[in-house]
PDB file of C-alpha atoms in Angstrom:
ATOM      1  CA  UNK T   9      -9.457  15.464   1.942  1.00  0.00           C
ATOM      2  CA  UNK T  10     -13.069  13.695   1.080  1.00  0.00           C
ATOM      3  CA  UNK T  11     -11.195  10.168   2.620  1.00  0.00           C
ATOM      4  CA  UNK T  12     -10.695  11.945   5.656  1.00  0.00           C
ATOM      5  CA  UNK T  13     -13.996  13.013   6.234  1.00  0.00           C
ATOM      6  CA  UNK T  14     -15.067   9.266   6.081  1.00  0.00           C
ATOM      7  CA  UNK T  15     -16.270   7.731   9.316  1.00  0.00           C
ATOM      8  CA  UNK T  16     -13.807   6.023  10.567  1.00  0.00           C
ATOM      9  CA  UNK T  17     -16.027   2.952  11.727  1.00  0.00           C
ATOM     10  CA  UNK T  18     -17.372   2.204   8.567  1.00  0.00           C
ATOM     11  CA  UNK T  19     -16.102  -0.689   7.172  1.00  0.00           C
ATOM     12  CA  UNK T  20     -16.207  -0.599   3.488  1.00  0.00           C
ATOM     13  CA  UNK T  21     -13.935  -2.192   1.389  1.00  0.00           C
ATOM     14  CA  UNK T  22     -12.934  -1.891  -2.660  1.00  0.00           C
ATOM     15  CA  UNK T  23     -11.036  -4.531  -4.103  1.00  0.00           C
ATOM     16  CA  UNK T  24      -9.970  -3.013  -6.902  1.00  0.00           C
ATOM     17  CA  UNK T  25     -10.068  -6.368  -9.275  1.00  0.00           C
ATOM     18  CA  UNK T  26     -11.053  -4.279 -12.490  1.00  0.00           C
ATOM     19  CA  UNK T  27      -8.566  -7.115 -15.106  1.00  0.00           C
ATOM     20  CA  UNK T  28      -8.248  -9.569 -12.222  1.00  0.00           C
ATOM     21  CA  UNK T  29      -6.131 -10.060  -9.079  1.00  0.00           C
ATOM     22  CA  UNK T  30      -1.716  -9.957  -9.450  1.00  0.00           C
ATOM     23  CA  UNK T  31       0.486 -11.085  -6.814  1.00  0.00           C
ATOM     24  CA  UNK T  32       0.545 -12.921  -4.810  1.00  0.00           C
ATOM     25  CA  UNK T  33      -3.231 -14.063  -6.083  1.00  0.00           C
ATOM     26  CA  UNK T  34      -2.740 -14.878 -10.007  1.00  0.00           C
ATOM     27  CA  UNK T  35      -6.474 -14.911 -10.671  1.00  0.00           C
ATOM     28  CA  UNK T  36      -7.338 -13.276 -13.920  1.00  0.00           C
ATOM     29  CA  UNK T  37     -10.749 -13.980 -13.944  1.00  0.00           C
ATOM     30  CA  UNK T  38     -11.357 -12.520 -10.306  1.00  0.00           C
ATOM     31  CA  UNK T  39     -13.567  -8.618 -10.665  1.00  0.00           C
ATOM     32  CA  UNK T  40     -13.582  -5.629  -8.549  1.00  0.00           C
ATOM     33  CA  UNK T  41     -16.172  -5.117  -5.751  1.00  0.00           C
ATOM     34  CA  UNK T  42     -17.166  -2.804  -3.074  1.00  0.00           C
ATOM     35  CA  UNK T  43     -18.431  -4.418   0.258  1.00  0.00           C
ATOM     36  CA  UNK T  44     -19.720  -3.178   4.057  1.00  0.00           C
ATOM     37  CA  UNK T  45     -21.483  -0.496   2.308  1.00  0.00           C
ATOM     38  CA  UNK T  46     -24.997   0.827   3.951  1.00  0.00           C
ATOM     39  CA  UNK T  47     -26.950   3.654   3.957  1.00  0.00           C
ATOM     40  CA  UNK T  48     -24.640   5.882   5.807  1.00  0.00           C
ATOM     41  CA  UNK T  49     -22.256   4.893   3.043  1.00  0.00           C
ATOM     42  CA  UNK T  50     -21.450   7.965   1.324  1.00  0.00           C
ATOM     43  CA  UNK T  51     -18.300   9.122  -1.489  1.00  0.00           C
ATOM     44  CA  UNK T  52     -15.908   9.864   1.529  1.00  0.00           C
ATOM     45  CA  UNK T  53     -16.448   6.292   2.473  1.00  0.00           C
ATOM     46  CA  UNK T  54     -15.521   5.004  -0.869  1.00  0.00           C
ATOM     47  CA  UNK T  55     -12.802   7.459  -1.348  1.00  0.00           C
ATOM     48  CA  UNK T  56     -11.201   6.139   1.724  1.00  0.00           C
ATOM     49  CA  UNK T  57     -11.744   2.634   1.073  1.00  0.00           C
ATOM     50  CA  UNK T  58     -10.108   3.276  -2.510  1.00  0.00           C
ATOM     51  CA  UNK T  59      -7.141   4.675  -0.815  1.00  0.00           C
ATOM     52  CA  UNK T  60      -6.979   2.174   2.179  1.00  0.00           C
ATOM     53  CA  UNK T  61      -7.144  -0.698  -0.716  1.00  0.00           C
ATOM     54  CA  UNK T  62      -3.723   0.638  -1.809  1.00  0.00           C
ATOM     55  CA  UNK T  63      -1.936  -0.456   1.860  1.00  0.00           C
ATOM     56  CA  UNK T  64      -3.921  -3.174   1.924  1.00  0.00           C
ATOM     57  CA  UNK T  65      -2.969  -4.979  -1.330  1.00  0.00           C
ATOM     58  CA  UNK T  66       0.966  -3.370  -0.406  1.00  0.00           C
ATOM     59  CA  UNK T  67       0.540  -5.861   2.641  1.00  0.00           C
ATOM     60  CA  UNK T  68      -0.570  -8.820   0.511  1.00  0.00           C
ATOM     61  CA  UNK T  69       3.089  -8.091  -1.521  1.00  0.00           C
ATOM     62  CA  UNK T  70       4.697  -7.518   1.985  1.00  0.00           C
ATOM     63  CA  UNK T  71       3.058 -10.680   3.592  1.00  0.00           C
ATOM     64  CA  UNK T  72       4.349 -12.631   0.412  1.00  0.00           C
ATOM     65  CA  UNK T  73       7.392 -11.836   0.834  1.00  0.00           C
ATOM     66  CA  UNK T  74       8.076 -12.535   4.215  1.00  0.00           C
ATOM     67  CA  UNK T  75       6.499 -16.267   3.620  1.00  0.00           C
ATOM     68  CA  UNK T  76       8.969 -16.749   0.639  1.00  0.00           C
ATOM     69  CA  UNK T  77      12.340 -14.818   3.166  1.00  0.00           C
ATOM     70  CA  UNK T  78      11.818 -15.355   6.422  1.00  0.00           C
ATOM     71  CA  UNK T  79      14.474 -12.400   7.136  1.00  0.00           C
ATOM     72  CA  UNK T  80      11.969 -10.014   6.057  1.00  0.00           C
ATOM     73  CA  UNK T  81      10.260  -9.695   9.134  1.00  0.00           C
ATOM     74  CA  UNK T  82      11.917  -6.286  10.267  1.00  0.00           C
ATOM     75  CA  UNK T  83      10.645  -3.977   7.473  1.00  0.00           C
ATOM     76  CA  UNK T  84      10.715  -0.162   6.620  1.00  0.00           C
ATOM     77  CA  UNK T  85       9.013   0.788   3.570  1.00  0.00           C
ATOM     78  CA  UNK T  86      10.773   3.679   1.175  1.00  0.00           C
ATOM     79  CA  UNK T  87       7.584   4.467  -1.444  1.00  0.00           C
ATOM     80  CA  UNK T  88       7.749   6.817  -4.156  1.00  0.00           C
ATOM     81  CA  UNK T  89       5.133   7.824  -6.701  1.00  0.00           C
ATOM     82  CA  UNK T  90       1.926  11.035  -6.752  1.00  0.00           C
ATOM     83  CA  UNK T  91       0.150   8.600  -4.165  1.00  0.00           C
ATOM     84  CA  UNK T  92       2.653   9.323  -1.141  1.00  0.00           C
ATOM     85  CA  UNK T  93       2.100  13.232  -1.351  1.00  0.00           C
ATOM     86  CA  UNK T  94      -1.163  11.762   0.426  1.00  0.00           C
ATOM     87  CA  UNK T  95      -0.282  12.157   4.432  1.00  0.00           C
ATOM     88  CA  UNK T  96      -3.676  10.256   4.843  1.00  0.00           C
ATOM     89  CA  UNK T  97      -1.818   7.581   2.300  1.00  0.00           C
ATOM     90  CA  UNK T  98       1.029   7.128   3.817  1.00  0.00           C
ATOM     91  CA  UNK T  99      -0.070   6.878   7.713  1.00  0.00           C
ATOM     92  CA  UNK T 100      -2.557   4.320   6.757  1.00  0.00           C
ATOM     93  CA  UNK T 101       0.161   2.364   4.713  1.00  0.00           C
ATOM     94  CA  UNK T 102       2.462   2.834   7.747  1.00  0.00           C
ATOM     95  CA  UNK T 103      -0.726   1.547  10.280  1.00  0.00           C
ATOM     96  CA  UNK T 104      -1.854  -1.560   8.305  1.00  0.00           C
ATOM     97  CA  UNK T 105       1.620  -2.231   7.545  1.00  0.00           C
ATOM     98  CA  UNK T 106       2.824  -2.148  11.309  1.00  0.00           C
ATOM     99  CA  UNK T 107       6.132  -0.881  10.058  1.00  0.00           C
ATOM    100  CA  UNK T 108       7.921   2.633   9.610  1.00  0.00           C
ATOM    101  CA  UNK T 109       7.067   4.042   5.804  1.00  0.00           C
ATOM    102  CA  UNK T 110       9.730   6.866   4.761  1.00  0.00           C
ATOM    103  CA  UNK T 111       8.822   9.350   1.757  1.00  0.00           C
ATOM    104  CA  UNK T 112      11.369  11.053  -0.138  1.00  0.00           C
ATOM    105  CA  UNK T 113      12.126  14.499  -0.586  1.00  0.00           C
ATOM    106  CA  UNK T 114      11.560  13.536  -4.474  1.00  0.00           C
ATOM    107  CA  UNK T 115       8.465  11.673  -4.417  1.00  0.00           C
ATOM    108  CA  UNK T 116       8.442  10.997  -8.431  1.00  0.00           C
ATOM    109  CA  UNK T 117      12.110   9.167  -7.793  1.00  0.00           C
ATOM    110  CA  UNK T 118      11.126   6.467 -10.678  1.00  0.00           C
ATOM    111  CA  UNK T 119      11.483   9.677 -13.146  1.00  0.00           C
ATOM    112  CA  UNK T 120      14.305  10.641 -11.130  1.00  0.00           C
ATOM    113  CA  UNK T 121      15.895   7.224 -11.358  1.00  0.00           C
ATOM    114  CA  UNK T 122      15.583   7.103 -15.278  1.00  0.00           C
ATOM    115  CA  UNK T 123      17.017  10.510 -15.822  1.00  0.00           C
ATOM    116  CA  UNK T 124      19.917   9.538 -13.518  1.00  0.00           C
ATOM    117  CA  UNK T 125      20.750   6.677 -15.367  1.00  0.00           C
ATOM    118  CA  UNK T 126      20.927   8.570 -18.737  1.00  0.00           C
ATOM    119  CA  UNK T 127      22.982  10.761 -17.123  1.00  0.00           C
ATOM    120  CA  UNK T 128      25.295   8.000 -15.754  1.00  0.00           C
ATOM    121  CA  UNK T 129      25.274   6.541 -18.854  1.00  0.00           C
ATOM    122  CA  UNK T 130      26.237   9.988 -20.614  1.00  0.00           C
ATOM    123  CA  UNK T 131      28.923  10.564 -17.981  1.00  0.00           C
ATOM    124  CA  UNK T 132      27.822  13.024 -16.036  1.00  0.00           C
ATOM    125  CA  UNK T 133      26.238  11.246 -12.748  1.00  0.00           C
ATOM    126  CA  UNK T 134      27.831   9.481 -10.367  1.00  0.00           C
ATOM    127  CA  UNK T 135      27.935   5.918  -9.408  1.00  0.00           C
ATOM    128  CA  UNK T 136      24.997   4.239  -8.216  1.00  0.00           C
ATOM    129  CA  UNK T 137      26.438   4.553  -5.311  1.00  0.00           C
ATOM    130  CA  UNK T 138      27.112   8.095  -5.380  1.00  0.00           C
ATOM    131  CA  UNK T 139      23.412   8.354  -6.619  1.00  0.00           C
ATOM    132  CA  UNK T 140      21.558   6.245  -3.554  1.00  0.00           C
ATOM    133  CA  UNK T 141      23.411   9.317  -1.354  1.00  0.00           C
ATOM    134  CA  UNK T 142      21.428  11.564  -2.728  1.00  0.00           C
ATOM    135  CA  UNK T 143      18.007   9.615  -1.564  1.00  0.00           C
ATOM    136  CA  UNK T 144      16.979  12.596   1.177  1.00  0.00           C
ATOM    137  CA  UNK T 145      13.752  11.870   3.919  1.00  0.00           C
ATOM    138  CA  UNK T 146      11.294  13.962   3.695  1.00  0.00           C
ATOM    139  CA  UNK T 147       8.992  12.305   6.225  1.00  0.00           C
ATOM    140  CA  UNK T 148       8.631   9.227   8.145  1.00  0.00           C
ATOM    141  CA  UNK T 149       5.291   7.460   9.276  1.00  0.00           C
ATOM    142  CA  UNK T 150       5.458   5.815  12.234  1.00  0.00           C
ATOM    143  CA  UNK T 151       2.414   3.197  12.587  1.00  0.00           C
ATOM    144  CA  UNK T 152       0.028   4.598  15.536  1.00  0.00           C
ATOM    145  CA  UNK T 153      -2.698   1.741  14.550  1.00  0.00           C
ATOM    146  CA  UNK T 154      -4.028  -0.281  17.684  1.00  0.00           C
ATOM    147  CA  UNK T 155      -3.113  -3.585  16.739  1.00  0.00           C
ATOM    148  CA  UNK T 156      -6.563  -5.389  17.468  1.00  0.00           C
ATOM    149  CA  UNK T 157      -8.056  -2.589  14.790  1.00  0.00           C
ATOM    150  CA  UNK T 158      -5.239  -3.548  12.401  1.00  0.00           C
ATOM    151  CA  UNK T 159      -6.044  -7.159  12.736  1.00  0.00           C
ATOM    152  CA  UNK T 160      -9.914  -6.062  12.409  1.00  0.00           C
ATOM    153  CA  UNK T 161      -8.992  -4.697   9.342  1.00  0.00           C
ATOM    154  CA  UNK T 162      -6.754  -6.484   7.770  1.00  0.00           C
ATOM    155  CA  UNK T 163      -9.627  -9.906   8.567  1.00  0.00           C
ATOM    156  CA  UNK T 164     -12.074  -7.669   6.543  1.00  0.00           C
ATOM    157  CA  UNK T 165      -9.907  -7.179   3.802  1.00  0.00           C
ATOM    158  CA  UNK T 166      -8.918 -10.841   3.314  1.00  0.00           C
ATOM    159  CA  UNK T 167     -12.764 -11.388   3.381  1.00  0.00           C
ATOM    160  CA  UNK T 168     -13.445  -9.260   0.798  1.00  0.00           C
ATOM    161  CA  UNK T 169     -10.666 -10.667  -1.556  1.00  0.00           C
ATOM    162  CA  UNK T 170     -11.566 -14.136  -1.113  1.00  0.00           C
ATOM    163  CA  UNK T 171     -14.997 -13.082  -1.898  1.00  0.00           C
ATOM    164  CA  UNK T 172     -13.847 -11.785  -5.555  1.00  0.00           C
ATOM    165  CA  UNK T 173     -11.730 -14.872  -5.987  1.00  0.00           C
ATOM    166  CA  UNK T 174     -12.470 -17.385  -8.872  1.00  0.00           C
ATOM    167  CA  UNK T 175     -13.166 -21.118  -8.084  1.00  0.00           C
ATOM    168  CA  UNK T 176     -10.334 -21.191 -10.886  1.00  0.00           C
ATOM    169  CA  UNK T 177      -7.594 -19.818  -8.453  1.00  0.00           C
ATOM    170  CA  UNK T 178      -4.506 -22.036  -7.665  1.00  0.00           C
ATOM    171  CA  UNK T 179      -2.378 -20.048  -5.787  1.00  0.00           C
ATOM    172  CA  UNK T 180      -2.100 -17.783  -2.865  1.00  0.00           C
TER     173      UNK T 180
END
């Protein structure tokens, strides 16, 4: 609720570098930051650009991939996890993404997962197969992003990393 009360020009970003940068970075001595703020800044700005940071570094992962498998290109994203209860979340995943982003009817499916396999394990759940038809939409998030604000975007968050970065980087 505070993220959406952010204004929606403001252009802050958090790179959330606390113990470095992962994939597809590899730079453990890169640190957090929080740039574009001014003096309209405010803690719906920063809420938002913590939660925008999550879709953003998702499209690092997803941009990774598709450079390494080519074949990737035509992508739908099935997340899981507290985060996607967030419609706010998920529609900005879905926008900076460019691609459909489907949440469960069982968001914690990682739990769900674990305690299937004990039960499969036990004997009393059925083949994986058996299990995936269970997986049941609950909603999909279409993106609705104009493309030249994606783009906007997505420039200011590759700013923002490579501002964080360590001369000591090698890859990505």
């Amino acid at each position: 609720a505070l993220a959406q009360r952010a204004d929606p020009a403001a252009q802050v970003y958090l790179v959330p570098a606390f113990v470095g940068l992962g994939a597809p970075y590899w730079d453990a001595d890169a640190r957090g930051a929080l740039f574009g703020l001014t003096r309209d800044s405010g803690p719906a700005e920063i809420a938002r650009a913590a939660l925008e940071a999550v879709g953003y570094q998702t499209r690092d992962l997803l941009e990774a991939m598709r450079a390494d498998w080519p074949a990737a290109s035509d992508t739908r994203l099935r997340v899981d996890g507290g985060m996607t209860a967030s419609d706010f979340t998920m529609q900005f995943l879905a926008d900076i993404l460019g691609a459909p982003v489907d949440r469960p009817e069982v968001m914690e499916t990682t739990a769900l997962g674990a305690a299937y396999l004990a039960g499969y394990y036990a004997g009393v759940c059925p083949d994986p197969e058996g299990f995936a038809a269970t997986w049941r939409l609950d909603r999909s998030f279409e993106p609705a992003m104009d493309s030249a604000l994606r783009d906007r975007k997505w420039g200011g968050w590759r700013d923002a990393v490579s501002r964080v970065r360590s001369s000591q980087a090698s890859c990505g």
